[in-house]
Amino acid sequence: MTDPDEILEELASLPTMAHPTASASGEAVALYYDVTGRNELHVLDVETGELERWSDGEVPRNARWFLAWDADGDRVFFHQDDAGDEQNDLYAMSRDGEIEPVVAMDGQVVIHDVGGDGETLLVGSNRDGQMNLYRHDFPSGETSKVTEYDRAVWGSHLSPACDRIAYATNETDDFDNRDVYVANVDGSEPRNLEIGAVGAEASPADWGPDGDRLLVSDNTDDLGRAGVYDLRTDEVTWYGEGEWDEHGIAFLPDGDRVLVGRARGALAVPVVYDLETGDGRELDVPDGVATFGAQYTGTVTLADGRVVFQHTTPTRRPELLAYDLETDEYETLLEAEYGPFDPEDFADAEHLTFESDGVPETPARAVDHEPYEELEIGALLYDSGVRPSPLIVNPHGGPRARDTKSFDLYTQVLVSRGFSVLQVNYRGSTGRGREFVEKLIDDWGGAEQGDVASAAEHVIESRDWIDDERVVVFGGSYGGYSAYWQMVQYPDLYDGGVAWIGLTDLEEQYENTMPHYRVELMEKYLGTPEENPELYAERSPSTHVENLEAPLLLVHGVTDSRVPVSQARTFRDALEEAGYEAGEGGDFEYRELGEEGHASSDQAQKLRMFQLLDDFLERRVGTEAPATADD
């Protein structure tokens, strides 16, 4: 297959599963799957292997939000929004396709937990401003507010008897702090378990089957750790050797073991700890990334006791595995679809490291920085095989996230078009502990952006097959902020840029994003615009538009509630006021995406973005090396 349009269409139409979630009985797994060309709710019968489609266009096109089963396994709850705006209401769907509204409130509604009593549903909502906790009672149909905190409430879980809740929030003066609370199911008598140090982050992961223990996570000692808190003695037992960043996922049904997630380099590895001996072992799966539906709600085990999770590698698309803890063997319950491709057709990821002090050799045009602490920075490099190869520098979003050895469709699209791709786990990324994450506080647009530019310099210098005259930065969300910032801070490094759903004016973003993002992201990292007006202005890409020297494509969804489309419009307007010309032959290009919010997994919408990227890169950069005077 050599036709570019056909390749993009085939890649966009590869069927993808999302959010596989086992029922309480472990007999079925609900998941989103777009094998028909549109995202639909499917249910897999574990015993027969039959995959049944329940929905017919009633669920969202974009599979961003996860699913949850009711207690009896008769219905599946899903989040429904309007054209990707994430202002969710909750619905339930039964096997016969019957749809029933469950919880509808202003703002965003998110499922936290489903009670085993069949009567209780726990949700989070920012209806009254901040993200707080609500209890929905199925018999009466009433939804009541159970917490009233100024800071967001995260990760709440119902006890097995549904008489108590565990959740995380922060009532201290230390903005970086997060504590675990236990309260009655109506929110009364909340008690801070005081896990870890003030300033660290603790969170509950699961109740033990006896209702007297909690699986918790905490990063007091820098690297994340998982432990079991005994509510009878108010003592916590921690597991692991402290070598890797870890977090709790779930108790196993026997109550004697827990499942934990481990960040090992660029991998995400499942680990089982024996609570009596403290011994832990990694599950024997290929190096890659394992994700569990129970990190939101549900169970991690099937009826026969096997652990169920999604697994992927850089060259293997997501598939659903069932792992036998007794034999250390696994079965693939739902294989990945490859269409006309094979795993060998996709580029693998090389994990590399380099030293960075946050100040690259490339001159800074917007803000000068003194050298920061020198740190080892990790990155992933995908080699397209083209010689010489143009390079896409692709910073991740979040910023509290990381790039891993998992299948990334956007990366493979870019590789298929001849671009090698570099992903950078700059300071502030996860998987390296609390201290590494907190390097980004009060410094957006600082050392982390220097790490990104230094990574590009490192690869250009160490791989003589990279074409240093065809280097492009492309990112979405906080990666979109990075793309904007790289273009105005280090214009000498780049020959083009694509900024997708990115931040450009930090004060405007603070005023217009959702309340929990305003407080738990903007304010946590930067303070308020009133407290730090100079920082907000200085680190806004729109302040420095006059530094733009290479072609830039601005792309934004019009229904985005996380990063409103006004962010792209502000940067566009600032460019025009500075005398830059828009259009295919101009200094920048601008595109708003209708019926789309903060990115989308919908096949048609993905294809639209692929085509925008491909067209811009082909016209402005190209995969063929430009001719020289000696040619």
XYZ file of C-alpha atoms in Angstrom:
631
model
C 0.000 0.000 0.000
C 1.681 3.219 -1.159
C -1.126 5.720 -1.723
C -0.877 8.297 1.134
C -4.611 8.956 1.328
C -5.377 5.254 1.456
C -2.800 4.687 4.203
C -4.290 7.466 6.344
C -7.804 6.146 5.839
C -6.787 2.604 6.737
C -4.949 3.744 9.865
C -7.861 5.918 11.012
C -10.332 3.079 10.494
C -8.439 0.447 12.501
C -11.005 -0.773 15.071
C -9.983 0.146 18.609
C -11.316 -1.040 21.966
C -11.500 1.304 24.936
C -12.200 1.032 28.672
C -12.792 -2.731 29.039
C -14.569 -3.211 32.370
C -15.523 -6.539 33.970
C -18.924 -7.043 35.589
C -19.127 -7.786 39.320
C -19.674 -11.478 38.578
C -16.686 -11.536 36.226
C -18.737 -13.246 33.539
C -18.791 -10.353 31.063
C -16.640 -7.414 29.998
C -18.154 -4.170 28.722
C -16.084 -2.032 26.395
C -16.270 0.616 23.748
C -15.389 -0.673 20.291
C -15.622 1.001 16.883
C -15.467 -2.081 14.657
C -18.554 -0.759 12.811
C -16.794 2.546 12.080
C -18.477 4.312 14.982
C -17.878 4.017 18.709
C -20.435 1.613 20.200
C -20.963 -0.210 23.491
C -20.110 -3.913 23.234
C -20.219 -6.704 25.798
C -17.925 -9.732 25.679
C -19.174 -13.035 27.120
C -16.001 -14.408 28.727
C -17.047 -18.057 28.581
C -18.207 -18.175 24.946
C -16.028 -15.386 23.540
C -19.107 -13.869 21.878
C -18.935 -10.107 21.403
C -22.368 -8.492 21.343
C -23.109 -4.893 20.360
C -25.603 -3.261 22.703
C -25.787 0.297 21.349
C -26.748 1.751 18.012
C -25.471 5.300 18.014
C -26.685 6.245 21.504
C -23.230 6.465 23.133
C -20.701 9.252 22.475
C -18.676 9.213 19.257
C -15.594 9.952 21.331
C -14.637 7.149 23.737
C -12.936 9.440 26.266
C -15.015 8.496 29.312
C -15.064 5.068 30.917
C -17.906 2.614 31.548
C -19.300 0.967 34.701
C -21.597 -1.983 35.356
C -24.577 -1.995 37.697
C -24.446 -4.403 40.634
C -26.455 -7.119 38.899
C -24.631 -7.027 35.579
C -27.853 -6.161 33.743
C -26.969 -2.612 32.716
C -23.923 -0.562 31.805
C -23.565 3.075 32.830
C -21.990 5.540 30.417
C -21.191 9.259 30.238
C -22.966 11.263 27.555
C -21.946 14.769 26.537
C -22.776 17.196 23.738
C -20.353 16.976 20.822
C -17.365 16.303 23.063
C -17.842 19.178 25.518
C -17.384 16.814 28.516
C -20.341 18.285 30.386
C -21.501 14.752 31.050
C -24.790 13.351 32.206
C -25.058 9.676 33.149
C -27.177 7.082 31.386
C -27.696 3.352 31.701
C -28.111 0.890 28.832
C -29.538 -2.610 29.088
C -28.852 -5.580 26.846
C -31.961 -4.904 24.776
C -30.732 -1.382 24.012
C -33.087 0.390 26.405
C -31.637 3.736 27.529
C -32.469 5.277 30.892
C -31.223 8.649 32.217
C -29.647 8.239 35.647
C -28.008 11.493 36.811
C -28.342 14.828 34.999
C -26.868 18.001 36.500
C -25.319 21.206 35.254
C -21.608 20.905 34.612
C -19.561 17.734 34.474
C -20.722 14.479 36.085
C -18.324 11.553 36.540
C -19.000 8.055 37.900
C -16.893 7.226 40.959
C -18.308 3.917 42.198
C -21.295 1.606 41.934
C -22.594 0.023 45.131
C -22.899 -3.718 45.445
C -26.266 -3.195 47.178
C -27.850 -2.276 43.867
C -29.129 0.967 45.384
C -26.171 3.328 45.550
C -24.216 5.228 42.916
C -21.386 7.584 43.784
C -20.561 10.397 41.358
C -18.457 13.524 41.241
C -19.809 16.786 39.854
C -18.822 20.448 39.589
C -22.480 21.504 39.525
C -21.942 23.996 42.356
C -18.500 25.121 41.225
C -15.883 22.774 42.655
C -15.798 19.031 41.977
C -17.544 17.414 44.952
C -19.188 14.107 45.740
C -22.848 13.153 45.228
C -24.809 10.019 46.152
C -27.568 8.788 43.848
C -30.204 6.527 45.402
C -31.759 4.223 42.777
C -34.993 3.365 44.656
C -35.977 7.007 45.135
C -34.189 8.424 42.103
C -32.805 11.212 44.280
C -29.275 12.606 44.067
C -27.864 14.296 47.179
C -24.626 16.156 47.748
C -22.425 14.514 50.373
C -19.243 16.653 50.440
C -18.649 20.401 50.409
C -14.945 21.102 49.946
C -13.155 24.070 48.417
C -10.673 21.708 46.794
C -11.688 18.969 44.361
C -12.695 15.531 45.664
C -11.079 12.636 43.793
C -11.254 8.849 43.604
C -14.107 8.020 45.959
C -14.992 4.386 46.740
C -17.966 2.747 48.455
C -17.325 0.211 51.202
C -18.613 -3.355 50.576
C -21.633 -2.689 52.826
C -22.200 0.691 51.104
C -22.346 2.422 54.491
C -19.047 4.323 54.161
C -17.028 6.134 51.538
C -13.316 6.725 51.098
C -12.081 9.660 49.037
C -9.217 12.135 48.631
C -9.129 15.902 48.988
C -7.085 18.660 50.633
C -7.981 20.897 53.567
C -4.455 22.019 54.471
C -2.669 25.258 53.615
C -0.133 23.266 51.581
C -1.507 23.415 48.058
C 0.366 20.274 46.982
C -1.134 18.140 49.736
C -3.814 15.455 49.328
C -5.247 13.278 52.100
C -7.444 10.181 52.361
C -10.751 10.531 54.195
C -13.330 7.995 55.365
C -16.896 9.134 56.070
C -20.388 7.760 56.377
C -22.111 7.275 53.044
C -24.081 10.502 53.574
C -20.819 12.403 54.059
C -21.175 12.768 57.811
C -18.340 12.233 60.295
C -15.472 12.587 57.807
C -12.113 11.495 59.195
C -8.700 12.299 57.769
C -6.612 9.129 57.974
C -3.463 11.303 57.951
C -1.562 8.972 55.667
C 1.923 10.246 54.895
C 3.403 13.689 55.316
C 1.706 17.039 54.783
C 2.575 18.138 51.264
C 2.528 14.607 49.905
C -0.349 13.078 47.973
C -2.338 10.115 49.255
C -5.366 8.482 47.655
C -7.613 5.443 48.183
C -7.664 2.722 45.539
C -10.026 0.022 46.854
C -11.772 -1.347 49.920
C -10.794 -4.784 51.165
C -13.558 -7.392 50.901
C -13.954 -7.357 54.707
C -14.629 -3.593 54.761
C -11.964 -3.052 57.426
C -9.033 -2.262 55.153
C -8.194 0.204 52.413
C -5.664 -0.119 49.612
C -4.015 3.295 49.448
C -1.248 5.080 47.564
C 1.113 7.774 48.820
C 4.267 9.573 47.686
C 5.680 10.783 50.992
C 9.000 9.063 50.224
C 9.135 10.653 46.754
C 8.409 7.540 44.690
C 4.791 6.425 44.851
C 4.062 3.455 47.086
C 1.067 1.217 47.758
C -0.054 0.074 51.172
C -2.949 -1.368 53.140
C -4.524 0.788 55.852
C -6.185 -1.174 58.683
C -9.158 0.858 59.908
C -9.332 -1.197 63.101
C -5.833 -0.273 64.238
C -5.220 2.900 62.170
C -1.958 1.400 60.934
C -0.716 1.167 57.376
C 1.594 -1.491 55.933
C 3.584 -0.455 52.877
C 4.712 -2.845 50.153
C 7.630 -2.829 47.743
C 11.281 -1.901 47.963
C 10.900 1.724 46.907
C 12.750 1.145 43.647
C 9.926 2.122 41.306
C 6.994 4.509 41.302
C 3.916 2.429 42.217
C 0.204 2.933 42.899
C -2.557 0.692 44.205
C -5.183 -0.711 41.843
C -7.335 -3.262 43.685
C -7.625 -6.021 46.244
C -7.857 -9.478 44.753
C -11.014 -11.384 45.785
C -9.230 -13.508 48.399
C -8.334 -10.347 50.310
C -4.823 -11.715 50.827
C -3.238 -10.082 47.775
C -3.367 -6.712 46.053
C -2.764 -5.603 42.491
C -0.437 -2.653 42.001
C 0.707 -0.668 38.987
C 4.453 -0.082 38.574
C 6.126 2.543 36.384
C 9.386 0.917 35.329
C 11.186 3.185 32.901
C 8.863 3.656 29.934
C 6.793 0.598 30.894
C 3.618 0.180 32.971
C 3.804 -3.207 34.670
C 1.199 -5.046 36.808
C 2.489 -6.350 40.152
C 0.838 -8.629 42.725
C 1.825 -8.318 46.406
C 1.172 -11.020 48.997
C -0.055 -9.149 52.079
C 1.248 -11.690 54.584
C 4.777 -12.119 53.248
C 5.155 -8.775 51.499
C 6.524 -10.544 48.443
C 5.738 -8.977 45.095
C 6.023 -10.245 41.546
C 5.525 -8.709 38.162
C 3.069 -10.448 35.871
C 4.843 -12.186 32.993
C 3.652 -10.182 29.997
C 5.656 -8.583 27.160
C 7.297 -5.232 27.869
C 4.630 -2.636 27.308
C 1.755 -0.981 29.109
C -1.024 -2.660 31.109
C -4.153 -0.724 32.102
C -7.040 -1.783 34.337
C -10.691 -0.813 34.166
C -10.924 -1.109 37.964
C -8.762 1.990 38.318
C -12.089 3.753 37.864
C -14.761 1.316 38.984
C -15.474 -2.388 38.677
C -13.485 -5.530 39.306
C -10.085 -6.732 38.097
C -10.958 -10.434 38.089
C -13.130 -12.758 36.056
C -15.414 -15.479 37.410
C -12.597 -18.042 37.189
C -10.192 -15.833 39.156
C -8.091 -14.633 36.254
C -7.011 -10.978 36.215
C -8.283 -9.024 33.213
C -6.562 -5.995 31.709
C -5.688 -4.233 28.486
C -2.147 -4.554 27.145
C -0.232 -2.819 24.383
C 3.324 -2.263 23.084
C 4.715 0.272 20.595
C 4.039 -2.144 17.707
C 1.080 -4.116 19.057
C -2.308 -2.467 19.293
C -4.399 -2.742 22.494
C -5.722 -6.212 23.247
C -7.656 -7.684 26.166
C -5.844 -10.280 28.275
C -6.940 -12.684 31.020
C -4.016 -13.669 33.263
C -3.932 -16.799 35.440
C -2.010 -15.971 38.621
C -1.464 -19.636 39.455
C 0.114 -20.700 36.148
C 1.480 -17.331 34.967
C -0.158 -17.922 31.602
C -2.496 -15.559 29.825
C -5.168 -15.785 27.160
C -6.094 -13.082 24.687
C -9.839 -12.528 25.111
C -10.106 -9.897 22.388
C -7.383 -9.549 19.800
C -6.370 -6.292 18.204
C -7.441 -5.527 14.662
C -4.714 -4.662 12.145
C -6.591 -4.351 8.856
C -4.069 -4.471 5.998
C -1.141 -3.951 8.393
C 1.015 -6.246 10.522
C 2.706 -5.371 13.824
C 6.002 -5.479 11.904
C 4.749 -2.553 9.801
C 4.838 -0.245 12.812
C 7.892 1.502 14.206
C 9.212 0.362 17.564
C 10.300 2.805 20.253
C 13.896 3.255 21.356
C 14.119 4.422 24.956
C 16.997 6.855 25.445
C 18.239 9.162 28.194
C 20.311 12.333 28.256
C 21.383 14.976 30.739
C 19.597 18.332 30.755
C 19.935 21.465 32.871
C 16.813 22.943 31.292
C 18.777 25.383 29.130
C 19.466 24.130 25.593
C 22.155 25.461 23.295
C 19.508 27.014 21.054
C 19.056 30.693 22.031
C 15.941 31.563 24.050
C 13.947 34.403 22.477
C 11.048 34.843 24.925
C 12.455 34.249 28.423
C 16.069 33.796 29.483
C 16.817 31.210 32.166
C 19.825 30.428 34.283
C 20.749 26.729 34.254
C 18.481 24.585 36.399
C 19.376 21.402 38.246
C 20.877 18.907 35.812
C 18.653 15.854 35.527
C 18.522 12.664 33.517
C 15.633 12.983 31.087
C 14.049 10.034 29.305
C 12.661 10.013 25.784
C 11.267 7.673 23.138
C 12.479 7.799 19.543
C 10.592 6.216 16.643
C 12.752 5.840 13.523
C 10.834 6.179 10.244
C 13.708 4.663 8.242
C 13.783 7.623 5.845
C 17.303 8.967 5.200
C 17.812 11.750 5.910
C 14.778 11.786 8.178
C 12.696 14.798 9.130
C 11.902 14.906 12.839
C 8.677 15.520 14.749
C 9.216 16.578 18.363
C 6.019 15.512 20.148
C 5.752 16.672 23.806
C 3.033 14.921 25.811
C 0.014 16.591 27.379
C -0.980 16.694 30.999
C 1.511 17.999 31.975
C 1.139 15.382 34.691
C 1.525 12.399 32.377
C 4.277 10.518 30.571
C 4.994 8.820 27.283
C 5.294 5.049 27.492
C 6.049 2.048 25.325
C 2.469 1.721 24.141
C 0.838 1.847 20.729
C 0.340 5.466 19.636
C -1.684 5.866 16.467
C -0.678 9.487 15.852
C 2.979 8.497 16.090
C 2.513 5.660 13.616
C 0.664 7.977 11.218
C 3.585 10.410 11.289
C 6.100 7.586 10.858
C 4.115 6.271 7.887
C 4.545 9.680 6.262
C 8.332 9.536 6.711
C 8.801 11.492 9.934
C 10.781 10.128 12.847
C 9.093 11.018 16.136
C 10.638 12.080 19.447
C 8.617 12.001 22.681
C 10.124 13.561 25.802
C 9.365 12.848 29.459
C 10.447 16.294 30.580
C 10.733 17.273 34.248
C 7.200 17.385 35.605
C 6.280 14.056 34.001
C 4.963 11.162 36.070
C 6.623 7.824 36.801
C 9.663 9.358 38.496
C 8.203 10.367 41.863
C 6.848 13.485 43.551
C 10.074 15.499 43.456
C 10.342 15.114 39.679
C 6.688 16.097 39.199
C 7.042 19.165 41.396
C 9.919 20.526 39.282
C 7.216 22.067 37.101
C 5.560 24.091 39.879
C 5.915 27.848 39.261
C 7.824 27.132 36.053
C 5.553 26.374 33.095
C 7.493 27.418 30.031
C 10.777 27.045 31.900
C 13.037 24.049 32.452
C 10.542 21.520 31.094
C 10.499 23.315 27.742
C 14.278 23.457 27.883
C 14.259 19.683 28.358
C 12.130 19.299 25.217
C 14.455 21.460 23.129
C 17.532 19.748 24.613
C 16.075 16.362 23.654
C 15.734 17.541 20.052
C 19.319 18.807 20.090
C 20.547 15.528 21.583
C 18.878 13.426 18.899
C 20.023 15.707 16.078
C 23.608 15.536 17.332
C 23.693 11.814 18.116
C 21.798 10.517 15.052
C 23.464 11.720 11.889
C 20.480 10.535 9.873
C 18.202 13.259 11.300
C 17.751 16.237 8.967
C 18.263 19.313 11.169
C 16.626 21.523 8.542
C 13.303 19.702 8.810
C 12.435 19.701 12.496
C 8.809 20.211 13.529
C 7.125 20.413 16.934
C 3.628 18.950 17.308
C 1.574 18.526 20.471
C -1.926 18.552 21.915
C -3.358 20.016 25.149
C -0.336 20.821 27.363
C 1.639 19.408 24.443
C -0.116 22.084 22.385
C 1.081 24.680 24.883
C 4.553 23.205 24.437
C 4.263 23.487 20.657
C 3.284 27.157 20.895
C 6.038 27.834 23.428
C 8.758 25.993 21.509
C 7.930 28.064 18.431
C 8.250 31.412 20.217
C 11.001 30.471 22.698
C 13.317 28.475 20.419
C 12.425 29.553 16.852
C 15.957 28.788 15.589
C 15.373 25.086 16.277
C 12.177 24.520 14.314
C 11.109 24.602 10.697
C 7.415 24.245 11.435
C 4.909 23.598 14.188
C 1.448 22.219 14.841
C -0.330 23.373 18.013
C -3.471 21.358 18.736
C -5.953 22.286 21.489
C -3.123 24.142 23.232
C -2.941 26.912 25.829
C -1.773 30.339 24.670
C -3.043 32.884 27.245
C -2.694 31.515 30.776
C -4.838 34.126 32.514
C -7.680 33.626 30.051
C -7.329 29.855 30.468
C -7.568 30.260 34.241
C -10.776 32.259 33.905
C -12.512 29.981 31.391
C -11.555 26.369 32.085
C -13.612 24.043 34.330
C -13.381 24.799 38.080
C -11.425 21.704 39.087
C -8.899 22.316 36.290
C -8.638 25.955 37.352
C -7.762 25.038 40.928
C -6.077 21.643 40.680
C -4.032 22.434 37.562
C -3.586 26.173 37.011
C -3.606 27.325 40.624
C -1.655 24.334 41.884
C 1.145 24.923 39.404
C 1.104 28.701 38.934
C -0.918 30.264 41.746
C -3.633 32.695 40.678
C -3.264 35.516 38.134
C -3.787 37.941 41.016
C -0.910 36.381 42.965
C 1.471 35.955 40.015
C 0.419 38.313 37.199
C 3.945 38.595 35.798
C 4.378 34.817 35.615
C 1.010 34.341 33.892
C 1.861 36.990 31.293
C 5.510 36.012 30.797
C 4.803 32.297 30.248
C 1.889 32.838 27.863
C 2.870 32.108 24.239
C 0.522 34.869 23.045
C 2.767 37.413 24.797
C 5.635 36.513 22.444
C 4.021 36.040 19.026
C 6.562 38.353 17.413
C 9.159 35.586 17.786
C 7.391 33.239 15.368
C 9.605 32.501 12.355
C 8.417 29.171 10.919
C 5.005 28.122 9.570
C 2.540 27.226 12.327
C -0.749 25.334 12.106
C -3.272 26.143 14.847
C -5.996 23.503 15.367
C -8.741 23.566 18.007
C -12.099 21.907 18.703
C -14.934 24.388 19.086
C -16.641 22.518 21.966
C -13.511 22.094 24.106
C -14.282 22.755 27.792
C -10.820 21.949 29.157
C -8.934 24.332 26.888
C -11.562 26.590 25.285
C -11.263 27.499 21.617
C -10.698 31.092 22.715
C -7.106 30.058 23.397
C -6.450 29.455 19.692
C -8.450 32.531 18.688
C -6.401 34.698 21.046
C -3.137 33.537 19.492
C -4.522 33.944 15.966
C -5.665 37.482 16.721
C -2.310 38.352 18.281
C -0.512 37.079 15.178
C -2.690 39.156 12.878
C -2.204 42.250 15.031
C 1.545 41.683 14.785
C 1.327 41.652 10.983
C 1.495 37.908 10.331
C -0.511 36.599 7.392
C -2.872 33.639 7.539
C -3.416 31.045 4.826
C -1.675 28.211 3.026
C 0.992 30.517 1.690
C 1.109 32.694 4.784
C 2.918 32.694 8.087
C 0.337 30.567 9.857
C -2.717 28.435 9.171
C -5.812 28.219 11.330
C -8.480 25.533 11.617
C -11.380 25.081 14.020
C -12.921 21.611 14.289
C -16.698 21.560 14.601
C -18.501 18.952 16.739
C -15.236 18.190 18.525
C -13.906 18.985 21.969
C -10.575 18.137 23.594
C -9.516 15.675 20.861
C -11.550 12.677 19.736
C -11.225 8.936 19.162
C -13.974 8.961 16.516
C -12.666 7.485 13.278
C -13.956 10.259 11.018
C -12.641 12.950 13.347
C -9.267 11.226 13.670
C -9.015 11.005 9.888
C -9.799 14.707 9.619
C -6.910 15.492 11.971
C -4.576 13.066 10.186
C -5.334 14.748 6.875
C -4.784 18.222 8.315
C -1.423 17.145 9.706
C -0.367 15.359 6.547
C -1.371 18.201 4.245
C 0.398 20.843 6.347
C 3.577 18.818 6.798
C 3.746 17.838 3.130
C 3.352 21.415 1.930
C 5.480 23.148 4.549
C 8.204 20.591 5.388
C 7.994 17.518 3.170
C 9.530 14.106 3.594
C 11.837 14.465 0.593
C 15.097 16.247 1.345
C 15.273 19.572 -0.518
C 17.630 19.734 -3.470
C 20.953 21.528 -3.022
C 22.998 23.547 -5.494
C 25.264 20.534 -6.080
C 22.376 18.186 -7.000
